[in-house]
Amino acid sequence: MDTNHDLKRSPRSEFVAGVRAELPILLGVVPFGMIYGVLAVSAGLSVGAAMAMSSIVFAGSAQFVGVQLIHAGAPGMVIVFTTFIVNLRHILYSASIAPYLAQLSRRWKWLLAYLLTDEAYAVTITRYNQESASAVKSVNRHWYLLGAGLAMWTTWQVSTAAGIFLGAQVPSSWSLDFTIALTFIALVVPALRDRPSVAAALSAGVIAVLAFGLPYKLGLIVAAISGMAVGLWVEARLLSTGRRREREDSR
Amino acid sequence: MNVWLLLICMGVVTYAIRLSMIGLIGRVNLPSVVQWALCLVPPAVLSAIIFPELLMPKGTLDLSFGNLRLLAGALAAAVAWRTRNVLLTIGVGMVALWVLQAVIPH
C-alpha cells in the first residue's frame, strides 16, 4: 500500500474549503471588530487612522490594547513595545506552520505571513495536521490558508468599518468600553487549565494593579513580563518535582 | 509620535513576528523553554489588562460593592469558565453592568 500520495486538489477547491472552515469563527469576529471600531473612535482616533489600523496592524487584541494606550496618552515607543509583547504568541504560529509552507516562493510566504491571524491559523493548522497524520500531501494546500486568511481579512475590515461609523452615534453612558475587559475575560478564563498559566495570570494581574502608577503606562509591560517569569518558575518547579518523583518511583 | 508613524511601527512589529519562522528556510524547532514562555504570553498580557479595568475603574483601587465593573466582570468570568463561549460572556457581562447601573445609584 502506498502511504504517501499527492492529492491533486485544485487551488480553487482548497481556497473554497479554507473560506468554508473559517465561516463559523467569523460569527464571533463580527461583533469583536465592531467593538474595536466603536472604541477606536471614542478613544479619539480619526476615522482614517482607525480604519488604517485594521489593515496595517490587522491583529485584534493588539489593536484593542493600542487604542487603549493611545487614549491614555502613552508614548509611542511604549505602545510599539506593548504591541510586540501582545503579538509574541504569533511566533508559535509561525513556527508550527512554517514546515508546511517551506517549499513556497518568497512572495507567497510574505503574503501568507500577513494573513496569519489567530483565527486563520487555528483552522489551517488543524487541517494541515490532519493531512499529515493521514500521510496526505496536497500540493495546493497554501490556497487553503489564503482562503481562510482572506475571509478573515475581509470580515475584519468590514466589521471594524461598521463599528467606526456606528461609534460616532453611541453615547458614552452605554459604557461600551467595558467590552474590552469582557472580551479578554472570555479569551483568558477558559485557557486557565494548568498551574503555570493560572500563576502567570494572577501574578500579572496583581502586579498590573500595583504598577498602575508607573510613568509612560509601562505597568502593562512590567506586569506581563513578571507574570510570564512567575509562570515559567512554576512550570520548572512542577517539572523538577515530577522528575524527583520518577526517580523515587524507579528505586 | 505621529499617529501614522505609530501605526506603521505597530504594523511592522506585528508582521515581522508573523513572518519570523515562515521566512526562515527549513524546519525550525524552538527550545521548549521558549515555547512555554510563549504559551504564557496570552494569560499574562490579558490579565494585566483585565485586573486594573475591574479593580480600579476610576484609577484607584476599589474593592467595594459599589464597584459595578468588578461585580459584572466576576459574573462574566464565571460564565466564561462554565461555557467557554465568547459572545455569551460579553453579553452577560454587559447586560449585568447595565442592570447594576440602573438599580444601584453610582
GROMACS .gro file of C-alpha atoms in nm:
model
  357
    1MET     CA    1   0.000   0.000   0.000
    2ASP     CA    2   0.140   0.339  -0.080
    3THR     CA    3   0.147   0.558   0.226
    4ASN     CA    4   0.239   0.892   0.073
    5HIS     CA    5   0.016   1.009  -0.208
    6ASP     CA    6  -0.001   1.353  -0.357
    7LEU     CA    7  -0.352   1.491  -0.369
    8LYS     CA    8  -0.443   1.692  -0.675
    9ARG     CA    9  -0.694   1.925  -0.519
   10SER     CA   10  -0.725   2.235  -0.733
   11PRO     CA   11  -0.624   2.577  -0.593
   12ARG     CA   12  -0.987   2.677  -0.621
   13SER     CA   13  -1.120   2.386  -0.415
   14GLU     CA   14  -0.852   2.442  -0.148
   15PHE     CA   15  -0.939   2.812  -0.136
   16VAL     CA   16  -1.313   2.746  -0.102
   17ALA     CA   17  -1.251   2.485   0.168
   18GLY     CA   18  -1.045   2.741   0.362
   19VAL     CA   19  -1.319   3.003   0.339
   20ARG     CA   20  -1.583   2.749   0.449
   21ALA     CA   21  -1.382   2.635   0.751
   22GLU     CA   22  -1.334   2.996   0.858
   23LEU     CA   23  -1.705   3.091   0.846
   24PRO     CA   24  -1.817   2.970   1.192
   25ILE     CA   25  -1.528   3.157   1.357
   26LEU     CA   26  -1.621   3.474   1.170
   27LEU     CA   27  -1.955   3.483   1.354
   28GLY     CA   28  -1.761   3.576   1.665
   29VAL     CA   29  -1.525   3.810   1.479
   30VAL     CA   30  -1.802   4.043   1.357
   31PRO     CA   31  -1.904   4.182   1.699
   32PHE     CA   32  -1.538   4.190   1.809
   33GLY     CA   33  -1.449   4.402   1.505
   34MET     CA   34  -1.744   4.633   1.557
   35ILE     CA   35  -1.648   4.686   1.920
   36TYR     CA   36  -1.293   4.775   1.812
   37GLY     CA   37  -1.433   5.034   1.571
   38VAL     CA   38  -1.655   5.194   1.834
   39LEU     CA   39  -1.365   5.211   2.082
   40ALA     CA   40  -1.113   5.346   1.833
   41VAL     CA   41  -1.333   5.641   1.752
   42SER     CA   42  -1.426   5.707   2.115
   43ALA     CA   43  -1.054   5.695   2.203
   44GLY     CA   44  -1.005   5.991   1.974
   45LEU     CA   45  -0.862   5.827   1.659
   46SER     CA   46  -0.968   5.979   1.329
   47VAL     CA   47  -1.188   5.764   1.105
   48GLY     CA   48  -0.897   5.727   0.862
   49ALA     CA   49  -0.646   5.619   1.127
   50ALA     CA   50  -0.893   5.380   1.290
   51MET     CA   51  -0.961   5.213   0.954
   52ALA     CA   52  -0.593   5.206   0.860
   53MET     CA   53  -0.502   5.029   1.183
   54SER     CA   54  -0.722   4.735   1.082
   55SER     CA   55  -0.529   4.682   0.760
   56ILE     CA   56  -0.179   4.788   0.871
   57VAL     CA   57  -0.173   4.607   1.206
   58PHE     CA   58  -0.451   4.351   1.141
   59ALA     CA   59  -0.437   4.195   1.490
   60GLY     CA   60  -0.747   4.217   1.711
   61SER     CA   61  -0.605   4.216   2.063
   62ALA     CA   62  -0.305   4.435   1.972
   63GLN     CA   63  -0.546   4.687   1.817
   64PHE     CA   64  -0.759   4.691   2.133
   65VAL     CA   65  -0.457   4.746   2.355
   66GLY     CA   66  -0.310   5.002   2.114
   67VAL     CA   67  -0.630   5.206   2.110
   68GLN     CA   68  -0.649   5.192   2.489
   69LEU     CA   69  -0.289   5.312   2.527
   70ILE     CA   70  -0.337   5.590   2.271
   71HIS     CA   71  -0.642   5.700   2.469
   72ALA     CA   72  -0.437   5.701   2.790
   73GLY     CA   73  -0.170   5.913   2.623
   74ALA     CA   74   0.111   5.656   2.641
   75PRO     CA   75   0.430   5.738   2.444
   76GLY     CA   76   0.469   5.580   2.100
   77MET     CA   77   0.768   5.364   2.197
   78VAL     CA   78   0.570   5.209   2.483
   79ILE     CA   79   0.277   5.138   2.250
   80VAL     CA   80   0.504   4.973   1.993
   81PHE     CA   81   0.679   4.762   2.257
   82THR     CA   82   0.344   4.661   2.407
   83THR     CA   83   0.227   4.558   2.059
   84PHE     CA   84   0.537   4.340   2.036
   85ILE     CA   85   0.461   4.166   2.368
   86VAL     CA   86   0.090   4.119   2.290
   87ASN     CA   87   0.174   3.963   1.949
   88LEU     CA   88   0.462   3.743   2.066
   89ARG     CA   89   0.235   3.436   2.058
   90HIS     CA   90   0.241   3.457   1.678
   91ILE     CA   91   0.600   3.324   1.681
   92LEU     CA   92   0.450   2.992   1.788
   93TYR     CA   93   0.202   3.000   1.500
   94SER     CA   94   0.474   3.097   1.256
   95ALA     CA   95   0.699   2.814   1.375
   96SER     CA   96   0.431   2.546   1.365
   97ILE     CA   97   0.305   2.637   1.018
   98ALA     CA   98   0.648   2.706   0.863
   99PRO     CA   99   0.727   2.344   0.763
  100TYR     CA  100   0.406   2.329   0.556
  101LEU     CA  101   0.495   2.645   0.365
  102ALA     CA  102   0.868   2.577   0.327
  103GLN     CA  103   0.853   2.496  -0.046
  104LEU     CA  104   0.667   2.815  -0.142
  105SER     CA  105   0.812   3.118  -0.319
  106ARG     CA  106   0.904   3.426  -0.118
  107ARG     CA  107   0.602   3.617  -0.242
  108TRP     CA  108   0.365   3.350  -0.115
  109LYS     CA  109   0.541   3.340   0.223
  110TRP     CA  110   0.524   3.718   0.258
  111LEU     CA  111   0.156   3.724   0.170
  112LEU     CA  112   0.058   3.432   0.396
  113ALA     CA  113   0.258   3.575   0.688
  114TYR     CA  114   0.048   3.892   0.667
  115LEU     CA  115  -0.271   3.680   0.688
  116LEU     CA  116  -0.153   3.469   0.984
  117THR     CA  117  -0.408   3.579   1.246
  118ASP     CA  118  -0.521   3.366   1.543
  119GLU     CA  119  -0.838   3.279   1.353
  120ALA     CA  120  -0.682   3.179   1.019
  121TYR     CA  121  -0.403   2.990   1.194
  122ALA     CA  122  -0.647   2.789   1.407
  123VAL     CA  123  -0.842   2.635   1.118
  124THR     CA  124  -0.542   2.593   0.888
  125ILE     CA  125  -0.312   2.414   1.130
  126THR     CA  126  -0.596   2.175   1.218
  127ARG     CA  127  -0.633   2.087   0.850
  128TYR     CA  128  -0.259   2.053   0.785
  129ASN     CA  129  -0.204   1.835   1.091
  130GLN     CA  130  -0.491   1.607   0.988
  131GLU     CA  131  -0.347   1.578   0.639
  132SER     CA  132   0.000   1.493   0.758
  133ALA     CA  133  -0.141   1.241   1.010
  134SER     CA  134  -0.311   1.059   0.721
  135ALA     CA  135   0.001   1.098   0.502
  136VAL     CA  136  -0.183   1.317   0.252
  137LYS     CA  137   0.017   1.585   0.077
  138SER     CA  138  -0.196   1.834  -0.113
  139VAL     CA  139   0.030   2.038  -0.340
  140ASN     CA  140  -0.207   2.334  -0.338
  141ARG     CA  141  -0.265   2.346   0.036
  142HIS     CA  142  -0.133   2.704   0.067
  143TRP     CA  143  -0.454   2.812  -0.110
  144TYR     CA  144  -0.643   2.683   0.194
  145LEU     CA  145  -0.461   2.929   0.421
  146LEU     CA  146  -0.514   3.201   0.162
  147GLY     CA  147  -0.891   3.132   0.165
  148ALA     CA  148  -0.917   3.128   0.544
  149GLY     CA  149  -0.691   3.434   0.572
  150LEU     CA  150  -0.875   3.644   0.315
  151ALA     CA  151  -1.214   3.551   0.462
  152MET     CA  152  -1.087   3.672   0.799
  153TRP     CA  153  -0.930   3.985   0.648
  154THR     CA  154  -1.246   4.089   0.466
  155THR     CA  155  -1.468   4.027   0.767
  156TRP     CA  156  -1.233   4.223   0.994
  157GLN     CA  157  -1.219   4.524   0.760
  158VAL     CA  158  -1.595   4.536   0.707
  159SER     CA  159  -1.692   4.484   1.072
  160THR     CA  160  -1.440   4.737   1.206
  161ALA     CA  161  -1.560   4.989   0.948
  162ALA     CA  162  -1.918   4.929   1.064
  163GLY     CA  163  -1.809   4.988   1.424
  164ILE     CA  164  -1.620   5.305   1.331
  165PHE     CA  165  -1.924   5.457   1.163
  166LEU     CA  166  -2.157   5.340   1.441
  167GLY     CA  167  -1.912   5.462   1.705
  168ALA     CA  168  -1.990   5.825   1.648
  169GLN     CA  169  -2.356   5.760   1.733
  170VAL     CA  170  -2.310   5.560   2.054
  171PRO     CA  171  -2.335   5.769   2.374
  172SER     CA  172  -2.061   5.707   2.636
  173SER     CA  173  -2.325   5.636   2.904
  174TRP     CA  174  -2.360   5.294   2.742
  175SER     CA  175  -2.019   5.204   2.891
  176LEU     CA  176  -1.926   5.009   2.578
  177ASP     CA  177  -1.555   5.039   2.667
  178PHE     CA  178  -1.627   4.765   2.923
  179THR     CA  179  -1.644   4.517   2.634
  180ILE     CA  180  -1.261   4.524   2.613
  181ALA     CA  181  -1.228   4.374   2.960
  182LEU     CA  182  -1.516   4.133   2.889
  183THR     CA  183  -1.363   4.015   2.561
  184PHE     CA  184  -1.032   3.947   2.731
  185ILE     CA  185  -1.206   3.766   3.019
  186ALA     CA  186  -1.379   3.546   2.760
  187LEU     CA  187  -1.043   3.467   2.599
  188VAL     CA  188  -0.828   3.413   2.907
  189VAL     CA  189  -1.053   3.238   3.162
  190PRO     CA  190  -1.120   2.919   2.962
  191ALA     CA  191  -0.744   2.886   2.898
  192LEU     CA  192  -0.657   2.874   3.269
  193ARG     CA  193  -0.644   2.496   3.293
  194ASP     CA  194  -0.297   2.438   3.436
  195ARG     CA  195  -0.100   2.576   3.727
  196PRO     CA  196   0.165   2.772   3.534
  197SER     CA  197  -0.092   2.970   3.336
  198VAL     CA  198  -0.302   3.040   3.648
  199ALA     CA  199   0.013   3.159   3.826
  200ALA     CA  200   0.111   3.376   3.528
  201ALA     CA  201  -0.237   3.528   3.504
  202LEU     CA  202  -0.277   3.602   3.877
  203SER     CA  203   0.069   3.748   3.926
  204ALA     CA  204   0.049   3.958   3.609
  205GLY     CA  205  -0.291   4.090   3.720
  206VAL     CA  206  -0.181   4.180   4.073
  207ILE     CA  207   0.142   4.342   3.951
  208ALA     CA  208  -0.055   4.540   3.690
  209VAL     CA  209  -0.264   4.689   3.973
  210LEU     CA  210   0.044   4.762   4.187
  211ALA     CA  211   0.237   4.908   3.892
  212PHE     CA  212  -0.057   5.108   3.760
  213GLY     CA  213   0.102   5.440   3.857
  214LEU     CA  214   0.427   5.378   3.668
  215PRO     CA  215   0.512   5.653   3.420
  216TYR     CA  216   0.459   5.613   3.045
  217LYS     CA  217   0.197   5.339   3.104
  218LEU     CA  218   0.484   5.092   3.150
  219GLY     CA  219   0.277   4.896   3.405
  220LEU     CA  220   0.134   4.660   3.143
  221ILE     CA  221   0.474   4.555   3.012
  222VAL     CA  222   0.625   4.513   3.360
  223ALA     CA  223   0.323   4.309   3.471
  224ALA     CA  224   0.319   4.087   3.160
  225ILE     CA  225   0.689   4.004   3.179
  226SER     CA  226   0.675   3.937   3.555
  227GLY     CA  227   0.370   3.716   3.505
  228MET     CA  228   0.549   3.512   3.240
  229ALA     CA  229   0.852   3.476   3.469
  230VAL     CA  230   0.635   3.351   3.757
  231GLY     CA  231   0.458   3.107   3.522
  232LEU     CA  232   0.791   2.971   3.397
  233TRP     CA  233   0.916   2.934   3.754
  234VAL     CA  234   0.606   2.731   3.849
  235GLU     CA  235   0.648   2.520   3.534
  236ALA     CA  236   1.013   2.448   3.619
  237ARG     CA  237   0.923   2.357   3.979
  238LEU     CA  238   0.649   2.120   3.862
  239LEU     CA  239   0.895   1.954   3.625
  240SER     CA  240   1.166   1.912   3.887
  241THR     CA  241   0.928   1.765   4.148
  242GLY     CA  242   0.791   1.539   3.874
  243ARG     CA  243   1.142   1.417   3.795
  244ARG     CA  244   1.221   1.359   4.162
  245ARG     CA  245   0.906   1.150   4.193
  246GLU     CA  246   1.001   0.946   3.890
  247ARG     CA  247   1.342   0.878   4.040
  248GLU     CA  248   1.187   0.773   4.369
  249ASP     CA  249   0.935   0.550   4.192
  250SER     CA  250   1.207   0.375   3.994
  251ARG     CA  251   1.401   0.288   4.308
  252MET     CA  252   0.478   6.023   1.798
  253ASN     CA  253   0.269   6.097   1.491
  254VAL     CA  254  -0.028   5.859   1.477
  255TRP     CA  255   0.057   5.738   1.125
  256LEU     CA  256   0.418   5.665   1.215
  257LEU     CA  257   0.286   5.481   1.520
  258LEU     CA  258   0.051   5.269   1.305
  259ILE     CA  259   0.333   5.177   1.068
  260CYS     CA  260   0.565   5.080   1.356
  261MET     CA  261   0.289   4.864   1.512
  262GLY     CA  262   0.229   4.704   1.172
  263VAL     CA  263   0.597   4.633   1.108
  264VAL     CA  264   0.642   4.474   1.453
  265THR     CA  265   0.333   4.255   1.407
  266TYR     CA  266   0.430   4.149   1.055
  267ALA     CA  267   0.791   4.075   1.150
  268ILE     CA  268   0.671   3.839   1.426
  269ARG     CA  269   0.433   3.656   1.190
  270LEU     CA  270   0.697   3.622   0.918
  271SER     CA  271   0.974   3.525   1.162
  272MET     CA  272   0.968   3.146   1.137
  273ILE     CA  273   0.792   3.119   0.798
  274GLY     CA  274   1.065   3.334   0.644
  275LEU     CA  275   1.344   3.112   0.774
  276ILE     CA  276   1.449   2.830   0.549
  277GLY     CA  277   1.379   2.474   0.654
  278ARG     CA  278   1.242   2.332   0.973
  279VAL     CA  279   1.262   2.526   1.296
  280ASN     CA  280   1.230   2.389   1.644
  281LEU     CA  281   1.201   2.639   1.926
  282PRO     CA  282   1.364   2.533   2.255
  283SER     CA  283   1.099   2.410   2.499
  284VAL     CA  284   1.164   2.693   2.746
  285VAL     CA  285   1.086   2.944   2.471
  286GLN     CA  286   0.770   2.753   2.382
  287TRP     CA  287   0.649   2.754   2.744
  288ALA     CA  288   0.723   3.123   2.775
  289LEU     CA  289   0.527   3.199   2.458
  290CYS     CA  290   0.231   2.991   2.580
  291LEU     CA  291   0.221   3.210   2.890
  292VAL     CA  292   0.201   3.533   2.691
  293PRO     CA  293  -0.180   3.540   2.648
  294PRO     CA  294  -0.277   3.476   3.014
  295ALA     CA  295  -0.013   3.721   3.141
  296VAL     CA  296  -0.087   4.003   2.898
  297LEU     CA  297  -0.466   3.973   2.909
  298SER     CA  298  -0.479   3.955   3.290
  299ALA     CA  299  -0.253   4.259   3.314
  300ILE     CA  300  -0.520   4.446   3.117
  301ILE     CA  301  -0.825   4.295   3.289
  302PHE     CA  302  -0.725   4.343   3.655
  303PRO     CA  303  -0.685   4.724   3.650
  304GLU     CA  304  -1.005   4.756   3.441
  305LEU     CA  305  -1.206   4.568   3.704
  306LEU     CA  306  -1.030   4.662   4.028
  307MET     CA  307  -0.959   5.029   3.963
  308PRO     CA  308  -1.220   5.161   3.718
  309LYS     CA  309  -1.171   5.519   3.838
  310GLY     CA  310  -0.794   5.499   3.866
  311THR     CA  311  -0.774   5.394   4.232
  312LEU     CA  312  -0.823   5.052   4.391
  313ASP     CA  313  -1.191   4.990   4.467
  314LEU     CA  314  -1.285   4.656   4.624
  315SER     CA  315  -1.631   4.767   4.746
  316PHE     CA  316  -1.973   4.651   4.630
  317GLY     CA  317  -2.010   4.993   4.475
  318ASN     CA  318  -1.759   4.883   4.207
  319LEU     CA  319  -2.011   4.767   3.949
  320ARG     CA  320  -1.750   4.670   3.689
  321LEU     CA  321  -1.592   4.429   3.936
  322LEU     CA  322  -1.929   4.262   4.004
  323ALA     CA  323  -2.023   4.238   3.636
  324GLY     CA  324  -1.672   4.119   3.546
  325ALA     CA  325  -1.677   3.846   3.812
  326LEU     CA  326  -2.009   3.720   3.675
  327ALA     CA  327  -1.867   3.724   3.321
  328ALA     CA  328  -1.563   3.527   3.438
  329ALA     CA  329  -1.793   3.262   3.586
  330VAL     CA  330  -1.983   3.240   3.256
  331ALA     CA  331  -1.655   3.213   3.062
  332TRP     CA  332  -1.533   2.933   3.290
  333ARG     CA  333  -1.855   2.732   3.257
  334THR     CA  334  -1.943   2.785   2.891
  335ARG     CA  335  -1.618   2.890   2.712
  336ASN     CA  336  -1.848   3.097   2.492
  337VAL     CA  337  -1.703   3.437   2.395
  338LEU     CA  338  -2.026   3.603   2.282
  339LEU     CA  339  -2.226   3.479   2.582
  340THR     CA  340  -1.956   3.605   2.819
  341ILE     CA  341  -1.955   3.953   2.665
  342GLY     CA  342  -2.336   3.962   2.651
  343VAL     CA  343  -2.392   3.855   3.012
  344GLY     CA  344  -2.121   4.092   3.143
  345MET     CA  345  -2.255   4.390   2.952
  346VAL     CA  346  -2.619   4.331   3.049
  347ALA     CA  347  -2.511   4.279   3.411
  348LEU     CA  348  -2.331   4.615   3.410
  349TRP     CA  349  -2.635   4.793   3.261
  350VAL     CA  350  -2.874   4.634   3.514
  351LEU     CA  351  -2.644   4.720   3.806
  352GLN     CA  352  -2.606   5.078   3.682
  353ALA     CA  353  -2.985   5.109   3.660
  354VAL     CA  354  -3.051   4.955   4.004
  355ILE     CA  355  -2.762   5.085   4.215
  356PRO     CA  356  -2.702   5.458   4.234
  357HIS     CA  357  -2.343   5.542   4.140
   0.00000   0.00000   0.00000
